[in-house]
Amino acid sequence: MLTVVNEDGNTPSGSSLLDEIVREGARRMLAAALEAEVNAYIAKLADERDDKGRRLVVRNGYHQPRKVTTAAGAVEVKAPRVNDKRVDEATGERKRFSSAILPPWCRRSPKISEVLPLLYLHGLSSGDFVPALEQFLGSSAGLSPATVTRLTQQWQADHAAFMDRDLAEVDYVYVWADGIHLNVRLEETKACVLVLIGVRADGSKELVALKDGYRESGESWADLLRDCARRGMRAPVLAVGDGALGFWKALAEVFPETREQRCWVHKTANVLDSLPKSAQPGAKKAIQDIYSAEDKQHAEAAIKTFVQLYRAKFPKAVKKITDDQAELLAFYDFPAEHWIHLRTTNPIESTFATVRLRTKVTRGAGSRTAALAMVFKLVESAQQRWRAVNAPHLVALVRAGARFERGRLVERPEAVAA
């Protein structure tokens, strides 16, 4: 169909022809996908018939058109309808077809739902969502202030349920801990978001806990860890975090058997801050030689070299390394494939980097819970893109107490004797 286009590339209605083409393409693809889904469902149940030989599952026209807000804009959809006459023997109720592509309640795509907490964190009020997104999406369908308010309430409920879930059936072998300062609607200027991310026995990464507190406060971390233990969390084998955290005091109280690993990124920054700028490039390279060594023995030798080079002029910088030597080199006692994951808190830092860059200080009484819920939804969305640790099959061996020397599994004496 030919469409009249103005010189500026817009149609007479004021919308961009390019946007209209994209939306029309999205509409047709969605319609085709829904048709294919229904056809496959009916074909699968074609042999289901009543006493008279008539099919129990057949097509039944279309539902009323509805608009769905997607990343391509608002798309009008007419979903095919199915007449399913089968009866569930257990409940006695009619069975119903439910589309996995477009559930009956769906009015916006998951990607749009991801945008909303991001905009909220950026300081946009619920009343500003409609004008902000209407221009971009071509419609305000499903984006009224009331809808956004209901979403924030649901997110708060989701976060509360997450922080109250049972942890007895989950085993986190490694955990990363950090306090992230986002300055988003928290009541105190020194408050932050306490984050725990863990590695399950299958090697996958997962958010363990997220709540507000004070980064250097041992009591804030102890409260978080006690709550995790109360809900059945098992002591991790290794915890990774910044040396300045009150987390370590709390960890020793709640999970005393867990080993400690200091983050090399934080440690490097702390050491370099105590050196003049002229000495920082060389010191940085010397530090890299420590945590990049081929094994623990070579790392210890690299520490001795660092001491020899900088002890005379910069004893405070050297002390920052030597005082925490055992905690800095703990990762060498684990599989070599895991070293790159265990020597820093990068899993937390990389997740929050984008959030931190896009947020600004916003004020509003009583908004602490809502702000935490927004952060939770962003991390929950990011979690879907996290990849498992290298050699995930070795994580279960770590939990089982297997020994690793120079990053390699040490066979048990019985196995060697055999």
Short mmCIF file of C-alpha atoms in Angstrom, two decimals:
data_model
loop_
_atom_site.label_atom_id
_atom_site.label_comp_id
_atom_site.label_asym_id
_atom_site.label_seq_id
_atom_site.Cartn_x
_atom_site.Cartn_y
_atom_site.Cartn_z
CA MET A 1 0.00 0.00 0.00
CA LEU A 2 1.41 3.39 -1.02
CA THR A 3 1.63 6.05 1.68
CA VAL A 4 1.99 9.79 1.18
CA VAL A 5 5.13 11.05 2.91
CA ASN A 6 6.05 14.65 3.64
CA GLU A 7 9.45 16.08 2.82
CA ASP A 8 10.62 15.53 6.39
CA GLY A 9 9.89 11.79 6.15
CA ASN A 10 6.72 11.92 8.24
CA THR A 11 3.23 10.78 7.27
CA PRO A 12 0.26 13.23 7.32
CA SER A 13 -0.59 11.93 10.82
CA GLY A 14 2.77 13.23 12.05
CA SER A 15 4.43 9.86 12.71
CA SER A 16 7.60 8.69 11.02
CA LEU A 17 7.13 6.37 8.05
CA LEU A 18 10.10 4.33 9.28
CA ASP A 19 8.43 3.86 12.67
CA GLU A 20 5.15 2.88 11.01
CA ILE A 21 6.93 0.30 8.86
CA VAL A 22 8.64 -1.17 11.93
CA ARG A 23 5.36 -1.32 13.86
CA GLU A 24 3.52 -2.90 10.93
CA GLY A 25 6.27 -5.48 10.56
CA ALA A 26 6.11 -6.25 14.27
CA ARG A 27 2.32 -6.56 14.10
CA ARG A 28 2.45 -9.01 11.19
CA MET A 29 5.19 -11.11 12.78
CA LEU A 30 3.32 -11.27 16.07
CA ALA A 31 0.08 -12.22 14.30
CA ALA A 32 1.88 -14.97 12.37
CA ALA A 33 3.52 -16.30 15.55
CA LEU A 34 0.18 -16.43 17.38
CA GLU A 35 -1.46 -18.23 14.44
CA ALA A 36 1.37 -20.77 14.33
CA GLU A 37 1.13 -21.33 18.10
CA VAL A 38 -2.61 -22.00 17.94
CA ASN A 39 -2.29 -24.24 14.88
CA ALA A 40 0.39 -26.32 16.59
CA TYR A 41 -1.78 -26.64 19.72
CA ILE A 42 -4.82 -27.80 17.72
CA ALA A 43 -2.78 -30.19 15.57
CA LYS A 44 -1.25 -31.78 18.68
CA LEU A 45 -4.73 -32.50 20.05
CA ALA A 46 -6.38 -33.45 16.76
CA ASP A 47 -7.03 -37.01 18.00
CA GLU A 48 -8.96 -35.81 21.04
CA ARG A 49 -12.62 -36.46 20.11
CA ASP A 50 -16.00 -36.87 21.84
CA ASP A 51 -18.37 -39.83 21.68
CA LYS A 52 -19.67 -38.67 18.31
CA GLY A 53 -16.21 -38.42 16.78
CA ARG A 54 -16.10 -34.62 16.80
CA ARG A 55 -12.90 -32.79 17.72
CA LEU A 56 -12.72 -31.44 21.24
CA VAL A 57 -10.19 -28.72 20.36
CA VAL A 58 -11.02 -26.37 17.47
CA ARG A 59 -10.55 -22.79 16.33
CA ASN A 60 -13.13 -20.25 17.48
CA GLY A 61 -12.48 -16.96 15.72
CA TYR A 62 -10.52 -14.15 17.37
CA HIS A 63 -10.43 -12.23 20.61
CA GLN A 64 -11.19 -8.52 20.65
CA PRO A 65 -8.27 -6.41 19.35
CA ARG A 66 -5.98 -4.99 22.00
CA LYS A 67 -2.89 -2.82 21.98
CA VAL A 68 0.38 -4.19 23.34
CA THR A 69 3.27 -1.82 24.06
CA THR A 70 6.54 -3.24 22.72
CA ALA A 71 10.03 -1.91 22.03
CA ALA A 72 8.80 -1.31 18.46
CA GLY A 73 5.92 0.82 19.74
CA ALA A 74 2.25 0.10 20.34
CA VAL A 75 1.04 -2.83 18.24
CA GLU A 76 -2.62 -3.78 17.82
CA VAL A 77 -3.16 -7.52 18.12
CA LYS A 78 -6.09 -9.83 17.35
CA ALA A 79 -5.21 -13.09 19.08
CA PRO A 80 -6.82 -16.26 17.68
CA ARG A 81 -9.25 -17.98 20.02
CA VAL A 82 -9.44 -21.70 20.80
CA ASN A 83 -12.50 -23.68 21.86
CA ASP A 84 -11.16 -26.42 24.12
CA LYS A 85 -13.98 -28.72 25.27
CA ARG A 86 -11.79 -31.10 27.24
CA VAL A 87 -12.40 -31.44 30.98
CA ASP A 88 -9.72 -31.76 33.63
CA GLU A 89 -10.49 -35.01 35.46
CA ALA A 90 -8.84 -33.81 38.67
CA THR A 91 -10.75 -30.52 39.01
CA GLY A 92 -13.76 -31.09 36.77
CA GLU A 93 -13.13 -27.74 35.05
CA ARG A 94 -12.76 -27.02 31.36
CA LYS A 95 -9.22 -26.89 30.07
CA ARG A 96 -8.15 -23.62 28.50
CA PHE A 97 -5.55 -22.65 25.95
CA SER A 98 -3.14 -19.98 27.18
CA SER A 99 -0.67 -18.41 24.79
CA ALA A 100 2.97 -18.49 25.90
CA ILE A 101 3.71 -15.65 23.47
CA LEU A 102 0.91 -13.30 24.52
CA PRO A 103 -0.76 -14.20 27.84
CA PRO A 104 -4.27 -12.79 28.40
CA TRP A 105 -3.02 -10.25 30.94
CA CYS A 106 -0.10 -8.99 28.84
CA ARG A 107 -0.26 -5.30 27.87
CA ARG A 108 3.47 -4.59 27.56
CA SER A 109 6.58 -6.56 26.64
CA PRO A 110 9.16 -7.50 29.31
CA LYS A 111 11.62 -5.03 27.74
CA ILE A 112 9.21 -2.16 28.43
CA SER A 113 8.91 -3.33 32.01
CA GLU A 114 12.71 -3.15 32.26
CA VAL A 115 12.68 0.49 31.13
CA LEU A 116 10.25 1.61 33.82
CA PRO A 117 12.46 0.93 36.89
CA LEU A 118 15.42 2.44 35.03
CA LEU A 119 13.49 5.67 34.44
CA TYR A 120 12.29 5.69 38.02
CA LEU A 121 15.85 5.35 39.28
CA HIS A 122 16.80 8.23 37.02
CA GLY A 123 14.37 10.43 38.97
CA LEU A 124 11.37 10.38 36.63
CA SER A 125 8.10 10.61 38.54
CA SER A 126 5.16 8.37 37.71
CA GLY A 127 3.32 11.32 36.18
CA ASP A 128 6.17 11.89 33.72
CA PHE A 129 6.18 8.35 32.30
CA VAL A 130 3.32 8.93 29.84
CA PRO A 131 4.73 12.04 28.05
CA ALA A 132 8.26 10.61 28.14
CA LEU A 133 7.40 7.26 26.58
CA GLU A 134 4.45 8.26 24.42
CA GLN A 135 6.71 10.13 21.99
CA PHE A 136 9.09 7.20 21.78
CA LEU A 137 6.58 4.37 21.59
CA GLY A 138 3.87 6.12 19.62
CA SER A 139 1.22 5.34 22.22
CA SER A 140 0.50 5.72 25.92
CA ALA A 141 -1.34 2.41 26.11
CA GLY A 142 -0.64 0.69 29.43
CA LEU A 143 1.55 3.53 30.71
CA SER A 144 -0.80 5.66 32.80
CA PRO A 145 0.47 7.00 36.15
CA ALA A 146 -1.89 4.61 37.92
CA THR A 147 -0.42 1.68 35.99
CA VAL A 148 3.11 2.71 36.90
CA THR A 149 2.10 3.08 40.56
CA ARG A 150 0.62 -0.42 40.54
CA LEU A 151 3.82 -1.74 38.98
CA THR A 152 6.00 -0.18 41.67
CA GLN A 153 3.77 -1.73 44.33
CA GLN A 154 4.11 -5.11 42.64
CA TRP A 155 7.89 -4.70 42.44
CA GLN A 156 8.01 -3.95 46.15
CA ALA A 157 6.00 -7.11 46.83
CA ASP A 158 8.35 -9.10 44.56
CA HIS A 159 11.40 -7.77 46.43
CA ALA A 160 9.84 -8.55 49.81
CA ALA A 161 9.02 -12.10 48.68
CA PHE A 162 12.55 -12.52 47.33
CA MET A 163 14.09 -11.47 50.64
CA ASP A 164 11.84 -13.91 52.51
CA ARG A 165 12.29 -16.97 50.27
CA ASP A 166 13.56 -20.30 51.61
CA LEU A 167 17.29 -20.83 51.03
CA ALA A 168 17.51 -24.35 52.43
CA GLU A 169 17.30 -25.94 48.98
CA VAL A 170 19.94 -23.64 47.44
CA ASP A 171 23.67 -24.12 47.88
CA TYR A 172 25.94 -21.13 47.24
CA VAL A 173 29.55 -22.34 47.08
CA TYR A 174 31.09 -18.92 46.34
CA VAL A 175 29.65 -15.50 47.22
CA TRP A 176 30.63 -11.94 46.32
CA ALA A 177 29.73 -9.14 48.73
CA ASP A 178 29.80 -5.39 48.24
CA GLY A 179 28.06 -2.22 49.32
CA ILE A 180 27.00 -0.17 46.30
CA HIS A 181 26.41 3.57 46.65
CA LEU A 182 23.73 4.61 44.16
CA ASN A 183 22.29 7.71 45.86
CA VAL A 184 18.77 6.76 44.86
CA ARG A 185 16.07 7.82 47.28
CA LEU A 186 17.73 6.31 50.34
CA GLU A 187 17.04 8.04 53.62
CA GLU A 188 20.64 8.59 54.72
CA THR A 189 23.43 10.06 52.63
CA LYS A 190 25.82 7.31 53.79
CA ALA A 191 23.35 4.51 53.11
CA CYS A 192 24.01 2.04 50.33
CA VAL A 193 22.66 -1.16 48.83
CA LEU A 194 24.18 -4.30 50.35
CA VAL A 195 24.51 -6.96 47.66
CA LEU A 196 25.29 -10.67 47.81
CA ILE A 197 25.73 -12.65 44.59
CA GLY A 198 26.43 -16.37 44.76
CA VAL A 199 27.56 -19.28 42.61
CA ARG A 200 25.39 -22.38 42.86
CA ALA A 201 26.77 -25.90 42.76
CA ASP A 202 25.97 -26.07 39.03
CA GLY A 203 28.19 -23.03 38.36
CA SER A 204 25.41 -20.54 37.65
CA LYS A 205 25.45 -17.09 39.25
CA GLU A 206 22.45 -15.85 41.20
CA LEU A 207 21.44 -12.87 43.30
CA VAL A 208 21.34 -14.00 46.92
CA ALA A 209 20.26 -10.89 48.79
CA LEU A 210 19.80 -7.15 48.30
CA LYS A 211 18.87 -4.67 51.02
CA ASP A 212 19.81 -1.22 52.26
CA GLY A 213 22.38 -0.66 54.98
CA TYR A 214 25.80 0.86 55.63
CA ARG A 215 28.78 -0.41 53.66
CA GLU A 216 31.30 -0.33 56.50
CA SER A 217 28.81 -1.35 59.19
CA GLY A 218 29.45 -4.83 60.55
CA GLU A 219 26.01 -4.85 62.14
CA SER A 220 24.25 -4.13 58.82
CA TRP A 221 26.07 -7.03 57.18
CA ALA A 222 25.53 -9.28 60.20
CA ASP A 223 21.81 -8.57 60.06
CA LEU A 224 21.77 -9.55 56.38
CA LEU A 225 23.82 -12.74 56.90
CA ARG A 226 21.81 -13.76 59.97
CA ASP A 227 18.64 -13.43 57.95
CA CYS A 228 20.12 -15.61 55.18
CA ALA A 229 21.17 -18.22 57.76
CA ARG A 230 17.73 -18.13 59.36
CA ARG A 231 16.20 -18.96 55.99
CA GLY A 232 18.46 -21.97 55.59
CA MET A 233 21.50 -20.65 53.74
CA ARG A 234 24.53 -22.92 54.04
CA ALA A 235 27.96 -21.42 54.75
CA PRO A 236 29.77 -20.63 51.47
CA VAL A 237 33.21 -22.13 50.90
CA LEU A 238 34.71 -18.76 49.86
CA ALA A 239 33.52 -15.15 50.14
CA VAL A 240 34.98 -12.35 48.03
CA GLY A 241 34.81 -8.68 49.00
CA ASP A 242 36.55 -5.38 49.65
CA GLY A 243 38.87 -5.29 52.64
CA ALA A 244 37.18 -2.20 54.09
CA LEU A 245 33.82 -3.87 54.49
CA GLY A 246 32.25 -4.59 57.86
CA PHE A 247 31.22 -7.74 56.02
CA TRP A 248 34.25 -9.68 57.29
CA LYS A 249 33.40 -9.18 60.95
CA ALA A 250 29.84 -10.27 60.23
CA LEU A 251 31.02 -13.28 58.21
CA ALA A 252 33.24 -14.48 61.06
CA GLU A 253 30.25 -14.30 63.38
CA VAL A 254 27.62 -15.98 61.18
CA PHE A 255 29.67 -18.26 58.89
CA PRO A 256 33.07 -18.67 60.64
CA GLU A 257 34.09 -21.63 58.45
CA THR A 258 33.91 -19.58 55.23
CA ARG A 259 37.29 -18.56 53.79
CA GLU A 260 38.00 -14.94 52.86
CA GLN A 261 39.26 -13.51 49.58
CA ARG A 262 40.05 -9.80 49.24
CA CYS A 263 39.17 -8.08 45.97
CA TRP A 264 42.32 -7.23 44.01
CA VAL A 265 40.67 -4.33 42.19
CA HIS A 266 39.84 -2.58 45.47
CA LYS A 267 43.21 -3.49 46.96
CA THR A 268 45.09 -2.13 43.94
CA ALA A 269 43.22 1.17 44.17
CA ASN A 270 43.96 1.44 47.91
CA VAL A 271 47.67 0.75 47.42
CA LEU A 272 48.02 3.21 44.51
CA ASP A 273 46.24 5.93 46.51
CA SER A 274 49.09 5.79 49.05
CA LEU A 275 51.77 6.27 46.38
CA PRO A 276 52.84 9.39 44.46
CA LYS A 277 51.65 9.47 40.86
CA SER A 278 55.17 8.98 39.55
CA ALA A 279 55.40 5.60 41.28
CA GLN A 280 51.91 4.36 40.45
CA PRO A 281 52.50 2.86 36.96
CA GLY A 282 55.38 0.67 38.16
CA ALA A 283 53.55 -0.35 41.33
CA LYS A 284 50.44 -1.25 39.36
CA LYS A 285 52.47 -3.56 37.13
CA ALA A 286 54.13 -5.15 40.19
CA ILE A 287 50.70 -5.78 41.75
CA GLN A 288 49.43 -7.34 38.54
CA ASP A 289 52.39 -9.72 38.65
CA ILE A 290 51.09 -10.97 42.02
CA TYR A 291 47.48 -11.82 41.16
CA SER A 292 48.35 -12.95 37.63
CA ALA A 293 51.07 -15.37 38.75
CA GLU A 294 50.87 -18.95 37.53
CA ASP A 295 50.42 -20.34 41.06
CA LYS A 296 50.53 -19.40 44.74
CA GLN A 297 54.29 -19.93 45.09
CA HIS A 298 55.04 -17.52 42.25
CA ALA A 299 52.55 -15.03 43.71
CA GLU A 300 54.35 -15.14 47.07
CA ALA A 301 57.64 -14.53 45.24
CA ALA A 302 56.04 -11.54 43.45
CA ILE A 303 54.98 -10.13 46.82
CA LYS A 304 58.57 -10.39 48.07
CA THR A 305 59.70 -8.49 44.98
CA PHE A 306 57.08 -5.80 45.63
CA VAL A 307 58.30 -5.49 49.23
CA GLN A 308 61.91 -5.13 48.13
CA LEU A 309 61.03 -2.43 45.59
CA TYR A 310 58.76 -0.23 47.71
CA ARG A 311 59.33 -0.95 51.44
CA ALA A 312 62.06 1.63 51.96
CA LYS A 313 60.16 4.60 50.54
CA PHE A 314 56.52 3.55 50.86
CA PRO A 315 56.12 1.24 53.89
CA LYS A 316 52.38 2.01 54.25
CA ALA A 317 51.69 0.87 50.69
CA VAL A 318 53.64 -2.35 51.25
CA LYS A 319 51.82 -3.00 54.54
CA LYS A 320 48.48 -2.94 52.72
CA ILE A 321 49.66 -5.98 50.76
CA THR A 322 51.56 -7.92 53.42
CA ASP A 323 48.92 -7.54 56.15
CA ASP A 324 46.29 -9.21 53.94
CA GLN A 325 48.56 -11.63 52.10
CA ALA A 326 46.69 -14.80 53.14
CA GLU A 327 43.30 -13.31 52.18
CA LEU A 328 44.64 -11.90 48.91
CA LEU A 329 46.05 -15.25 47.78
CA ALA A 330 43.21 -17.51 48.95
CA PHE A 331 41.84 -17.92 45.41
CA TYR A 332 44.96 -19.89 44.41
CA ASP A 333 43.67 -22.83 46.50
CA PHE A 334 40.72 -23.25 44.14
CA PRO A 335 40.40 -24.48 40.52
CA ALA A 336 42.53 -22.44 38.11
CA GLU A 337 39.48 -21.98 35.88
CA HIS A 338 37.78 -20.09 38.72
CA TRP A 339 40.66 -17.73 39.56
CA ILE A 340 39.50 -15.02 37.19
CA HIS A 341 36.10 -15.00 38.92
CA LEU A 342 37.34 -15.18 42.52
CA ARG A 343 40.04 -12.54 42.71
CA THR A 344 37.69 -9.54 42.28
CA THR A 345 34.10 -8.48 42.98
CA ASN A 346 33.61 -7.81 39.28
CA PRO A 347 30.30 -9.75 39.09
CA ILE A 348 28.77 -7.10 41.35
CA GLU A 349 30.65 -4.10 39.97
CA SER A 350 29.84 -4.88 36.33
CA THR A 351 26.16 -5.41 37.13
CA PHE A 352 25.82 -2.08 38.90
CA ALA A 353 28.08 -0.04 36.62
CA THR A 354 25.30 0.86 34.19
CA VAL A 355 22.83 1.56 36.98
CA ARG A 356 25.32 3.82 38.76
CA LEU A 357 26.06 5.81 35.61
CA ARG A 358 22.38 6.40 34.87
CA THR A 359 21.20 7.40 38.31
CA LYS A 360 21.21 10.71 40.09
CA VAL A 361 20.23 11.95 43.52
CA THR A 362 16.45 12.07 43.89
CA ARG A 363 14.49 13.02 46.97
CA GLY A 364 11.16 11.88 48.27
CA ALA A 365 9.91 10.91 51.70
CA GLY A 366 8.90 7.30 52.13
CA SER A 367 10.49 6.18 48.85
CA ARG A 368 13.26 3.96 50.26
CA THR A 369 11.31 0.73 49.76
CA ALA A 370 10.32 1.71 46.24
CA ALA A 371 13.91 2.59 45.33
CA LEU A 372 15.19 -0.77 46.59
CA ALA A 373 12.46 -2.51 44.59
CA MET A 374 13.57 -0.68 41.45
CA VAL A 375 17.19 -1.73 41.98
CA PHE A 376 16.03 -5.30 42.60
CA LYS A 377 14.08 -5.40 39.32
CA LEU A 378 17.07 -4.10 37.37
CA VAL A 379 19.38 -6.72 38.89
CA GLU A 380 16.76 -9.41 38.33
CA SER A 381 16.65 -8.44 34.67
CA ALA A 382 20.46 -8.35 34.38
CA GLN A 383 20.69 -11.76 36.04
CA GLN A 384 19.18 -13.37 32.95
CA ARG A 385 22.31 -12.38 31.03
CA TRP A 386 24.86 -13.62 33.59
CA ARG A 387 26.99 -16.51 32.39
CA ALA A 388 28.13 -19.41 34.51
CA VAL A 389 31.67 -19.56 35.88
CA ASN A 390 34.32 -21.32 33.83
CA ALA A 391 34.42 -25.10 34.29
CA PRO A 392 31.13 -25.15 36.21
CA HIS A 393 31.44 -28.88 36.93
CA LEU A 394 34.32 -28.13 39.34
CA VAL A 395 32.11 -26.06 41.67
CA ALA A 396 30.45 -29.18 43.07
CA LEU A 397 33.90 -30.65 43.76
CA VAL A 398 34.85 -27.53 45.70
CA ARG A 399 31.75 -27.95 47.87
CA ALA A 400 32.61 -31.64 48.37
CA GLY A 401 35.96 -30.61 49.86
CA ALA A 402 38.22 -31.60 46.98
CA ARG A 403 41.79 -30.27 47.21
CA PHE A 404 43.37 -28.20 44.47
CA GLU A 405 47.09 -27.49 44.17
CA ARG A 406 48.40 -25.02 41.60
CA GLY A 407 44.82 -24.88 40.33
CA ARG A 408 44.59 -28.59 39.58
CA LEU A 409 42.52 -31.25 41.30
CA VAL A 410 44.55 -33.42 43.68
CA GLU A 411 43.52 -37.06 43.46
CA ARG A 412 42.61 -38.71 46.74
CA PRO A 413 45.19 -41.13 48.23
CA GLU A 414 42.81 -44.05 47.68
CA ALA A 415 42.55 -43.24 43.99
CA VAL A 416 46.33 -42.93 43.68
CA ALA A 417 46.93 -46.24 45.46
CA ALA A 418 44.47 -47.98 43.17
#
